[in-house]
Coordinates of C-alpha atoms in Angstrom, one line a residue:
M1 CA 10.5 -12.4 -23.5
P2 CA 10.2 -16.2 -23.9
D3 CA 8.1 -18.2 -21.5
D4 CA 11.1 -20.1 -20.1
T5 CA 12.2 -16.9 -18.4
V6 CA 9.2 -17.0 -16.1
R7 CA 10.3 -17.8 -12.6
S8 CA 8.4 -19.6 -9.9
A9 CA 8.0 -17.7 -6.6
T10 CA 11.1 -18.0 -4.4
Y11 CA 8.8 -18.6 -1.4
T12 CA 5.1 -19.1 -0.7
V13 CA 3.0 -18.9 2.4
P14 CA -0.4 -20.6 2.5
C15 CA -3.5 -18.6 3.4
E16 CA -7.1 -19.6 4.3
D17 CA -8.7 -17.4 1.6
Y18 CA -8.1 -15.4 -1.5
V19 CA -5.7 -12.5 -0.8
H20 CA -6.9 -9.1 -2.1
V21 CA -4.1 -6.9 -0.8
V22 CA -0.8 -7.4 0.9
E23 CA 1.6 -4.8 2.5
F24 CA 5.0 -5.0 4.1
S25 CA 5.4 -2.3 6.8
P26 CA 8.0 0.3 5.4
Y27 CA 8.9 1.3 9.0
D28 CA 11.4 0.0 11.6
C29 CA 9.2 -1.9 14.1
G30 CA 12.0 -2.6 16.6
S31 CA 12.3 -6.3 15.6
P32 CA 14.7 -8.2 13.3
A33 CA 11.6 -9.5 11.5
S34 CA 9.5 -7.5 9.0
L35 CA 5.8 -6.9 9.6
L36 CA 3.4 -8.0 6.9
A37 CA -0.4 -7.6 6.7
Y38 CA -2.7 -9.1 4.1
G39 CA -6.5 -8.9 3.6
G40 CA -9.0 -11.3 2.4
N41 CA -12.8 -11.3 2.0
Q42 CA -13.6 -11.1 5.7
Y43 CA -10.4 -10.5 7.7
V44 CA -6.9 -8.9 8.0
V45 CA -3.9 -11.0 9.1
V46 CA -0.9 -9.3 10.7
G47 CA 2.3 -11.3 11.0
T48 CA 6.1 -11.2 10.9
C49 CA 8.4 -12.5 8.1
R50 CA 12.0 -13.6 8.3
F51 CA 14.0 -14.8 5.3
K52 CA 17.1 -16.9 5.0
E53 CA 18.8 -13.9 3.3
E54 CA 18.5 -12.2 6.7
D55 CA 19.1 -15.1 9.0
T56 CA 21.0 -18.2 8.1
E57 CA 19.1 -20.2 10.7
V58 CA 15.8 -19.7 8.8
E59 CA 15.0 -22.3 6.2
G60 CA 13.6 -20.3 3.3
I61 CA 10.9 -18.2 5.0
E62 CA 9.5 -18.1 8.5
F63 CA 6.0 -16.5 8.7
T64 CA 4.4 -16.0 12.2
S65 CA 0.8 -14.9 12.4
L66 CA 0.5 -12.4 15.3
Q67 CA -3.2 -11.5 15.1
V68 CA -6.3 -11.8 13.0
F69 CA -8.8 -9.0 12.8
M70 CA -12.3 -9.8 11.7
H71 CA -13.0 -7.2 9.1
G72 CA -16.5 -8.3 8.1
V73 CA -16.2 -7.1 4.5
R74 CA -13.6 -7.5 1.6
V75 CA -10.3 -5.6 2.3
D76 CA -9.2 -3.4 -0.5
A77 CA -6.2 -1.5 0.8
I78 CA -3.9 -1.5 3.8
A79 CA -1.6 1.2 5.2
W80 CA 0.9 0.8 8.1
S81 CA 1.4 3.5 10.8
P82 CA 5.0 4.4 11.8
E83 CA 3.7 4.2 15.4
T84 CA 3.7 0.4 15.1
R85 CA 6.4 -1.1 17.4
L86 CA 7.1 -4.7 18.6
D87 CA 9.8 -3.6 21.0
K88 CA 7.4 -1.8 23.4
L89 CA 5.7 -3.3 26.4
P90 CA 3.0 -3.9 25.5
P91 CA 3.6 -3.9 21.7
V92 CA 1.7 -1.5 19.4
I93 CA 0.1 -2.5 16.1
R94 CA -1.6 0.2 14.2
L95 CA -2.8 0.2 10.6
C96 CA -5.6 1.4 8.4
T97 CA -7.8 -0.5 5.9
T98 CA -10.3 0.4 3.3
A99 CA -13.2 -1.8 2.3
A100 CA -15.8 -2.5 -0.3
D101 CA -18.3 -0.7 1.9
K102 CA -16.5 2.7 1.3
K103 CA -15.3 3.0 4.9
I104 CA -11.9 3.4 6.4
R105 CA -11.0 1.4 9.5
L106 CA -8.2 2.4 11.8
W107 CA -7.0 -0.5 13.9
T108 CA -4.9 -0.3 17.1
S109 CA -3.9 -3.5 19.0
N110 CA -1.5 -4.5 21.8
L111 CA -1.6 -8.1 20.5
Q112 CA -3.9 -9.1 23.4
T113 CA -7.5 -10.3 23.2
N114 CA -9.0 -7.0 22.2
C115 CA -8.2 -4.1 19.9
D116 CA -9.5 -0.7 19.1
V117 CA -11.1 0.2 15.8
K118 CA -12.5 3.4 14.4
L119 CA -14.7 3.5 11.3
M120 CA -14.5 6.7 9.2
E121 CA -17.3 7.2 6.6
G122 CA -17.4 10.0 4.1
H123 CA -16.1 8.8 0.7
T124 CA -19.1 8.2 -1.6
S125 CA -17.3 5.7 -3.9
Y126 CA -14.6 3.1 -3.9
I127 CA -11.5 4.1 -1.9
N128 CA -8.4 3.2 -4.0
H129 CA -5.5 3.9 -1.7
L130 CA -4.5 5.4 1.6
V131 CA -1.3 6.3 3.5
F132 CA -0.2 7.4 6.9
E133 CA 1.9 10.6 7.4
P134 CA 5.3 9.0 7.9
A135 CA 6.8 11.1 10.7
E136 CA 4.4 10.6 13.6
G137 CA 1.5 8.7 12.0
K138 CA -1.1 11.3 13.3
Q139 CA -2.7 11.9 9.9
I140 CA -3.9 9.7 7.0
A141 CA -4.8 10.6 3.4
S142 CA -7.0 8.7 1.1
V143 CA -8.1 8.9 -2.5
S144 CA -11.3 7.6 -4.1
D145 CA -13.3 7.2 -7.2
D146 CA -15.5 10.0 -5.9
H147 CA -12.8 12.5 -7.2
T148 CA -11.5 13.5 -3.7
C149 CA -8.4 13.3 -1.7
S150 CA -9.1 13.6 2.0
R151 CA -6.9 14.1 5.0
V152 CA -7.8 13.0 8.6
V153 CA -5.9 14.9 11.3
S154 CA -6.5 13.1 14.6
F155 CA -7.6 9.8 16.1
D156 CA -9.4 10.1 19.5
Y157 CA -12.7 8.2 19.4
W158 CA -12.5 4.4 19.6
L159 CA -14.6 1.3 19.6
E160 CA -13.4 -1.9 21.1
V161 CA -14.0 -5.1 19.2
P162 CA -12.8 -8.7 19.7
V163 CA -10.0 -10.2 17.6
T164 CA -8.0 -13.4 17.6
Q165 CA -4.3 -14.2 17.9
G166 CA -2.3 -16.5 15.7
N167 CA -4.3 -19.1 13.8
A168 CA -7.3 -19.1 16.2
E169 CA -10.8 -19.1 14.9
L170 CA -12.0 -15.8 13.6
T171 CA -14.6 -13.8 15.6
G172 CA -17.1 -11.2 14.5
F173 CA -17.9 -7.6 15.4
T174 CA -19.9 -6.8 18.5
G175 CA -21.6 -3.5 19.3
I176 CA -22.4 -0.6 17.1
P177 CA -19.5 0.9 15.1
A178 CA -18.6 4.6 15.8
V179 CA -19.2 6.3 12.4
L180 CA -18.4 10.0 11.7
K181 CA -19.5 11.8 8.6
D182 CA -18.7 15.2 7.1
D183 CA -19.0 15.2 3.3
R184 CA -15.8 13.2 2.5
V185 CA -13.7 14.9 5.2
W186 CA -13.5 13.7 8.8
D187 CA -12.7 15.7 11.9
L188 CA -12.8 13.6 15.0
D189 CA -12.4 16.3 17.6
G190 CA -12.6 19.7 16.0
N191 CA -9.1 19.8 14.4
E192 CA -8.7 21.1 10.9
T193 CA -9.0 18.6 8.0
T194 CA -8.2 19.0 4.3
S195 CA -10.0 17.8 1.1
F196 CA -8.8 18.3 -2.4
R197 CA -11.3 18.1 -5.3
L198 CA -9.8 16.0 -8.1
R199 CA -10.6 16.1 -11.8
S200 CA -10.9 12.3 -12.1
P201 CA -10.8 9.3 -9.7
G202 CA -7.8 9.3 -7.4
V203 CA -5.8 6.1 -7.6
S204 CA -2.6 6.6 -5.5
V205 CA -1.5 9.0 -2.7
F206 CA 1.9 9.3 -1.0
W207 CA 3.5 11.6 1.6
H208 CA 7.0 13.0 1.2
P209 CA 9.2 10.9 3.5
E210 CA 10.7 14.0 5.2
D211 CA 8.5 17.0 4.4
I212 CA 5.1 16.2 5.8
C213 CA 3.6 19.3 4.1
K214 CA 4.0 17.7 0.7
L215 CA 1.5 15.2 -0.7
M216 CA 1.5 13.4 -4.1
V217 CA -1.8 12.4 -5.6
A218 CA -2.2 10.4 -8.9
E219 CA -5.4 10.6 -10.9
K220 CA -6.8 8.1 -13.3
K221 CA -6.9 10.5 -16.3
G222 CA -3.1 10.5 -16.3
T223 CA -2.1 13.5 -14.1
I224 CA 0.0 13.4 -10.9
R225 CA -0.1 16.5 -8.7
F226 CA 2.0 17.5 -5.7
Y227 CA 0.1 19.5 -3.0
D228 CA 1.4 21.9 -0.3
L229 CA -0.8 21.0 2.7
V230 CA -0.1 24.4 4.3
T231 CA -1.4 26.5 1.4
Q232 CA -3.6 23.7 0.2
H233 CA -2.6 24.4 -3.4
A234 CA -1.0 22.2 -6.1
I235 CA 2.7 23.1 -6.5
L236 CA 3.7 20.8 -9.3
S237 CA 2.0 18.5 -11.8
L238 CA 3.2 15.6 -14.0
D239 CA 1.4 14.5 -17.2
S240 CA 1.6 11.0 -18.5
G241 CA 0.1 11.9 -21.9
Q242 CA -2.3 9.0 -21.9
M243 CA -4.8 7.2 -19.7
P244 CA -5.9 5.3 -17.7
L245 CA -3.3 5.7 -15.0
M246 CA -3.9 2.8 -12.6
S247 CA -1.1 3.1 -10.0
A248 CA 1.7 5.5 -9.2
D249 CA 4.6 5.5 -6.6
W250 CA 7.0 8.0 -5.2
C251 CA 10.6 6.7 -4.9
L252 CA 11.1 7.4 -1.3
T253 CA 14.9 6.7 -1.4
N254 CA 15.2 9.3 -4.2
T255 CA 12.2 11.6 -4.3
I256 CA 13.0 13.2 -7.7
K257 CA 11.8 9.9 -9.2
V258 CA 8.1 9.1 -9.7
G259 CA 6.8 6.1 -11.5
A260 CA 3.4 4.9 -12.7
V261 CA 1.6 2.4 -14.9
V262 CA -0.6 3.9 -17.6
A263 CA -2.6 1.6 -20.0
N264 CA 0.0 -1.2 -20.6
D265 CA 3.1 1.0 -20.2
W266 CA 5.3 1.9 -17.3
V267 CA 6.3 5.6 -17.1
I268 CA 9.1 7.3 -15.1
W269 CA 9.5 11.0 -14.4
D270 CA 12.4 13.0 -13.0
I271 CA 10.5 15.9 -11.4
T272 CA 13.5 18.2 -11.5
R273 CA 13.7 18.0 -15.3
S274 CA 10.2 18.0 -16.9
S275 CA 6.6 17.5 -16.3
Y276 CA 6.6 14.9 -19.1
P277 CA 7.9 11.4 -18.7
L278 CA 11.7 10.8 -18.9
E279 CA 11.2 7.2 -19.9
K280 CA 8.2 5.1 -21.0
R281 CA 8.1 1.4 -22.2
P282 CA 5.5 -1.2 -22.8
A283 CA 5.1 -3.6 -19.8
H284 CA 2.1 -5.9 -20.0
V285 CA 0.2 -7.2 -23.0
G286 CA -3.1 -6.2 -21.3
K287 CA -3.6 -3.3 -18.9
A288 CA -1.0 -2.9 -16.1
R289 CA -2.3 -2.7 -12.6
H290 CA 0.4 -1.9 -10.0
F291 CA 3.6 0.1 -9.9
R292 CA 5.9 -0.1 -6.8
W293 CA 9.5 1.1 -6.3
S294 CA 11.9 -1.2 -4.4
R295 CA 13.0 0.2 -1.1
A296 CA 16.4 -1.5 -1.4
N297 CA 17.5 -0.1 -4.8
E298 CA 16.2 3.2 -6.3
N299 CA 16.6 1.8 -9.8
L300 CA 14.5 -1.3 -9.2
F301 CA 10.7 -1.4 -9.5
A302 CA 7.9 -3.9 -10.1
T303 CA 4.7 -3.9 -12.1
T304 CA 1.8 -6.3 -12.3
G305 CA -0.8 -6.9 -14.9
Y306 CA -4.5 -7.2 -14.3
P307 CA -5.5 -10.6 -12.9
G308 CA -6.4 -13.0 -15.7
K309 CA -8.6 -16.0 -15.5
I310 CA -5.7 -18.2 -14.3
N311 CA -2.6 -16.1 -13.6
S312 CA -1.3 -12.6 -13.1
Q313 CA 2.0 -11.4 -14.4
L314 CA 4.7 -9.8 -12.2
L315 CA 7.6 -7.9 -13.9
V316 CA 10.6 -6.6 -12.1
H317 CA 12.4 -3.9 -14.0
H318 CA 15.8 -2.1 -13.6
L319 CA 16.4 1.3 -15.1
G320 CA 19.7 0.2 -16.4
H321 CA 18.2 -2.7 -18.4
S322 CA 16.0 -2.5 -21.5
Q323 CA 14.1 -5.7 -20.6
P324 CA 12.6 -6.9 -17.3
V325 CA 15.2 -8.5 -15.1
M326 CA 12.6 -11.0 -13.8
I327 CA 9.2 -12.3 -14.8
G328 CA 6.9 -14.1 -12.3
S329 CA 3.4 -15.4 -12.4
A330 CA 0.9 -15.8 -9.5
S331 CA -2.5 -17.5 -9.5
V332 CA -5.0 -14.6 -10.0
G333 CA -2.6 -12.3 -8.1
A334 CA -3.6 -9.1 -6.2
G335 CA -1.6 -6.5 -4.4
L336 CA 2.1 -5.7 -4.6
S337 CA 4.6 -4.7 -2.0
W338 CA 8.4 -4.6 -1.4
H339 CA 10.4 -5.6 1.6
K340 CA 11.9 -2.6 3.4
T341 CA 15.5 -3.7 3.0
L342 CA 15.7 -6.8 0.7
P343 CA 15.1 -6.8 -3.0
L344 CA 12.1 -9.0 -2.4
C345 CA 8.5 -8.3 -3.4
V346 CA 5.2 -10.1 -2.5
V347 CA 2.0 -10.6 -4.4
G348 CA -1.2 -12.0 -3.0
G349 CA -3.2 -14.8 -4.7
D350 CA -5.6 -17.6 -4.4
R351 CA -5.0 -18.9 -0.8
K352 CA -1.3 -18.0 -1.1
L353 CA 1.3 -15.3 -0.7
F354 CA 4.0 -15.3 -3.4
F355 CA 7.5 -13.9 -2.7
W356 CA 10.1 -13.2 -5.3
M357 CA 13.7 -12.4 -4.5
T358 CA 15.5 -10.4 -7.2
E359 CA 19.2 -11.0 -7.8
M360 CA 21.0 -7.7 -7.9

């Protein structure tokens, strides 16, 4: 498409550092605002977003920083827990992060001066993605370059660390982190855990939104498998026919749809019809990096290209259109997430968050 179709971001929010990952919470938090978390080189910021499309009294975007967690190392992935609520007294913030040190951190805060964090160590290589079980948030699953998908079943052992609120100065860790090991699978109090051995690096993992016994795992070599967590066996597999598969997503508003980016293409499956793609089209000139379904429209999805030296490309696609319905560009962008009810997605970048509203 010609360059004059490239749209500037609808809204931007300044940040104090490069943003490596950004995630809207997909769950109802008991507040009219949406929860958003983003991670930089040393910290995680948790805040709320409100847009003029939701509230006419808002001018554009209203972002409020709730708390800053000092992470101590680059943040690579973020997952929200369904237990997070802002309408409780006190409120509950719970999320997981992965980091360049190959550890998973589970954070729980009541938005006061302290929070609880647990460190889980076991993956032997880069952790690419993680997700909470969506019903109660009592389990997490993670995938890694070490060819494993691991499941953690309970959270009972905590370490208290200082954090800051709002835009206050960041503070560091104190004390010795609680680290538990068990060859890539963690069991914190004797409960059963699960580990699936993969045939190539795991790049994405998703839980079925209603059946918590079903887990989807995407592998870099181009295969997506669905596992039954009761029998611990694969029950279905999809084949992209090429590699590398860099990102996949399960359409949680219509779970027969699965999408991914493989090489520079986007690929869509209907899991009721075939294990081979229903549709495939070129997306980015270079390799594609992320694929995410919109939560507002089951036919809308976004892809990003690998960060270039200056800019990264965002494409928003609609299954009813042969060409992207929107093209955006972010300064060395990273991460991709959709708002839970609006056709709006966010990409992180160099000291900014970039938001695009798609006209439907």
